[in-house]
Amino acid sequence: MAWSPDKTTVNSWNEWDPLRHVIVGRADDCHIPPEEPALDAKVPEDSDMRGQWGKRPQETIDRANELLDKFADQLRARGVKVDRPTPIDHSLPVTTPDFHTASQFGCMPPRDVLLTVGSEILEATMSYRCRWFEYLNYRPLMQQYWEEDPKFRHEAAPKPRLTDADYHPDYLSEKIGVEKRLQWAAEKFFVTTEEEPLFDAADVLRFGRDLVVQHGFTTNLKGIEWLRRHFPDHRVHTVNFPGDPYPIHIDATFTPLRPGLILNNPQRRLPDDQREMFHKNGWEIVDSAQPAHNQPPPLCYSSVWLSMNVLVLDPKTVCVEKSEVYQADQMDKLGLEVVEVDLRDAYAFGGGLHCSTADVYREGGCEDYFP
Ligand code: NVA
């Protein structure tokens, strides 16, 4: 399928083939949502996020938008077509017959909501109540793609009910402490229950015929089974990272860079029994470099490991956040050209370079890397 900048074609099978068309999020009207079970479980007990909610300070929104706009321009300058979402009013509550929450989240980061597999873009169920309507930010683009690309499959996973039955109250009842969280993560006891299928798109990594999915706070086993049934031509693998006390979204934990090479967060090692498919097929899993920072920026949900949340432009070129000097150095040693992107002041809006984007078109087809 030939790519043209004038008319959308949706096609992306992995995280590294040459990127030609991408969505970059916006920080407009982003809110810190009120307390709710899934979100509370993710916020560390000593975080500055605890106990506050409402619209984020306007100057931080403006600064994040400035950086996201520059990132979009950098991508355009390298020949990548960039689309942007249309923000809805995130101050509006989310009310369904099953729950109510007083505000939404934002239209960052797109990677959490949209999963591109071949010619399909799938809207994830999501697992936070405040993110239930987040797909609406992307609907104008989805409609446009649908008009322009006759092969585009626009899909939406069944909206979950997100009643209290979806969440284990143990995660909410007390100051839990990191030790307990690590024990629970090792036991695969997460805040979400198996009431109904739940997944966030950012728990999925695409390796051609294989999808690797993190089981954790935001994706449960039924969500993974739903993906398995939805993509019958794929092999869907469940992975866990027991060193992560807040396991949401795989892309600051396990980062494929090119066929045969993956970075793994050294504090969140993939267990030996789950490495087999990679090793058997000659893939190397290397520890990522240390982050350059000891703390995330203010009002940020994510950890310092956004250092490894890189965006691969092609198997020889990778975007790395400008302040992440150790990560950039490691990329250099691994033989990749590094494109520096200034994005740290946008981290608080939901993540790094991979999070802030969603694939529309990468060259190449569906390969089998694990025959
Ligand atoms: N679990 C992640 C989210 C990264 C996108 C973290 O390290 O905060």
Tab-separated table of N, CA and C and ligand atoms in Angstrom, residues 42 112 214 244 246-253 265 268 301-306 309 350-352 355, ligand 1:
chain	number	residue	atom	x	y	z
A	42	LYS	N	-2.624	4.129	41.546
A	42	LYS	CA	-1.413	4.438	40.778
A	42	LYS	C	-0.600	5.575	41.401
A	112	ASP	N	-2.345	5.878	25.039
A	112	ASP	CA	-3.105	5.124	26.045
A	112	ASP	C	-4.435	4.630	25.499
A	214	GLN	N	0.997	-6.190	28.822
A	214	GLN	CA	1.276	-6.183	30.263
A	214	GLN	C	-0.024	-6.377	31.049
A	244	ASP	N	7.705	-3.737	39.535
A	244	ASP	CA	7.000	-2.458	39.392
A	244	ASP	C	5.826	-2.398	40.371
A	246	TYR	N	3.691	-0.089	40.661
A	246	TYR	CA	2.549	0.627	40.055
A	246	TYR	C	2.444	0.232	38.578
A	247	PRO	N	2.153	-1.031	38.283
A	247	PRO	CA	2.276	-1.473	36.893
A	247	PRO	C	1.141	-0.978	35.986
A	248	ILE	N	1.363	0.178	35.399
A	248	ILE	CA	0.458	0.627	34.336
A	248	ILE	C	1.307	0.989	33.122
A	249	HIS	N	0.857	0.614	31.974
A	249	HIS	CA	1.431	0.997	30.677
A	249	HIS	C	2.872	0.496	30.545
A	250	ILE	N	3.089	-0.253	29.482
A	250	ILE	CA	4.329	-1.021	29.337
A	250	ILE	C	5.505	-0.179	28.832
A	251	ASP	N	5.233	1.062	28.370
A	251	ASP	CA	6.249	1.741	27.564
A	251	ASP	C	7.249	2.588	28.343
A	252	ALA	N	7.363	2.373	29.658
A	252	ALA	CA	8.539	2.871	30.384
A	252	ALA	C	9.190	1.676	31.076
A	253	THR	N	8.925	0.494	30.552
A	253	THR	CA	9.358	-0.756	31.161
A	253	THR	C	10.048	-1.661	30.146
A	265	ASN	N	13.637	-2.053	31.573
A	265	ASN	CA	13.878	-1.292	32.796
A	265	ASN	C	14.565	-2.213	33.828
A	268	ARG	N	12.559	-3.389	36.682
A	268	ARG	CA	11.326	-4.125	36.334
A	268	ARG	C	11.686	-5.200	35.316
A	301	TYR	N	2.108	11.917	37.024
A	301	TYR	CA	1.710	10.559	37.418
A	301	TYR	C	2.811	9.539	37.160
A	302	SER	N	3.693	9.848	36.230
A	302	SER	CA	4.633	8.826	35.771
A	302	SER	C	5.911	8.837	36.595
A	303	SER	N	6.712	7.793	36.407
A	303	SER	CA	7.966	7.658	37.138
A	303	SER	C	9.107	8.304	36.341
A	304	VAL	N	10.296	8.309	36.940
A	304	VAL	CA	11.474	8.857	36.243
A	304	VAL	C	11.842	8.026	35.015
A	305	TRP	N	11.236	6.830	34.910
A	305	TRP	CA	11.597	5.935	33.803
A	305	TRP	C	10.966	6.343	32.473
A	306	LEU	N	10.319	7.500	32.459
A	306	LEU	CA	9.934	8.047	31.147
A	306	LEU	C	11.172	8.263	30.285
A	309	ASN	N	10.959	6.016	27.516
A	309	ASN	CA	9.714	6.123	26.740
A	309	ASN	C	10.037	6.854	25.429
A	350	GLY	N	0.883	13.208	31.035
A	350	GLY	CA	0.582	11.796	30.788
A	350	GLY	C	1.704	10.988	30.198
A	351	GLY	N	2.888	11.554	30.047
A	351	GLY	CA	3.962	10.681	29.618
A	351	GLY	C	4.972	11.313	28.692
A	352	GLY	N	5.830	10.461	28.154
A	352	GLY	CA	6.960	10.893	27.342
A	352	GLY	C	6.667	10.836	25.851
A	355	CYS	N	4.397	7.832	24.635
A	355	CYS	CA	3.032	8.063	25.132
A	355	CYS	C	2.319	9.166	24.351
B	1	NVA	N1	4.312	2.729	34.432
B	1	NVA	C1	4.799	3.858	33.860
B	1	NVA	C2	3.966	4.673	32.972
B	1	NVA	C3	4.813	5.108	31.863
B	1	NVA	C4	4.230	5.538	30.634
B	1	NVA	C5	5.674	4.662	34.789
B	1	NVA	O1	6.816	4.276	34.879
B	1	NVA	O2	5.252	5.637	35.406
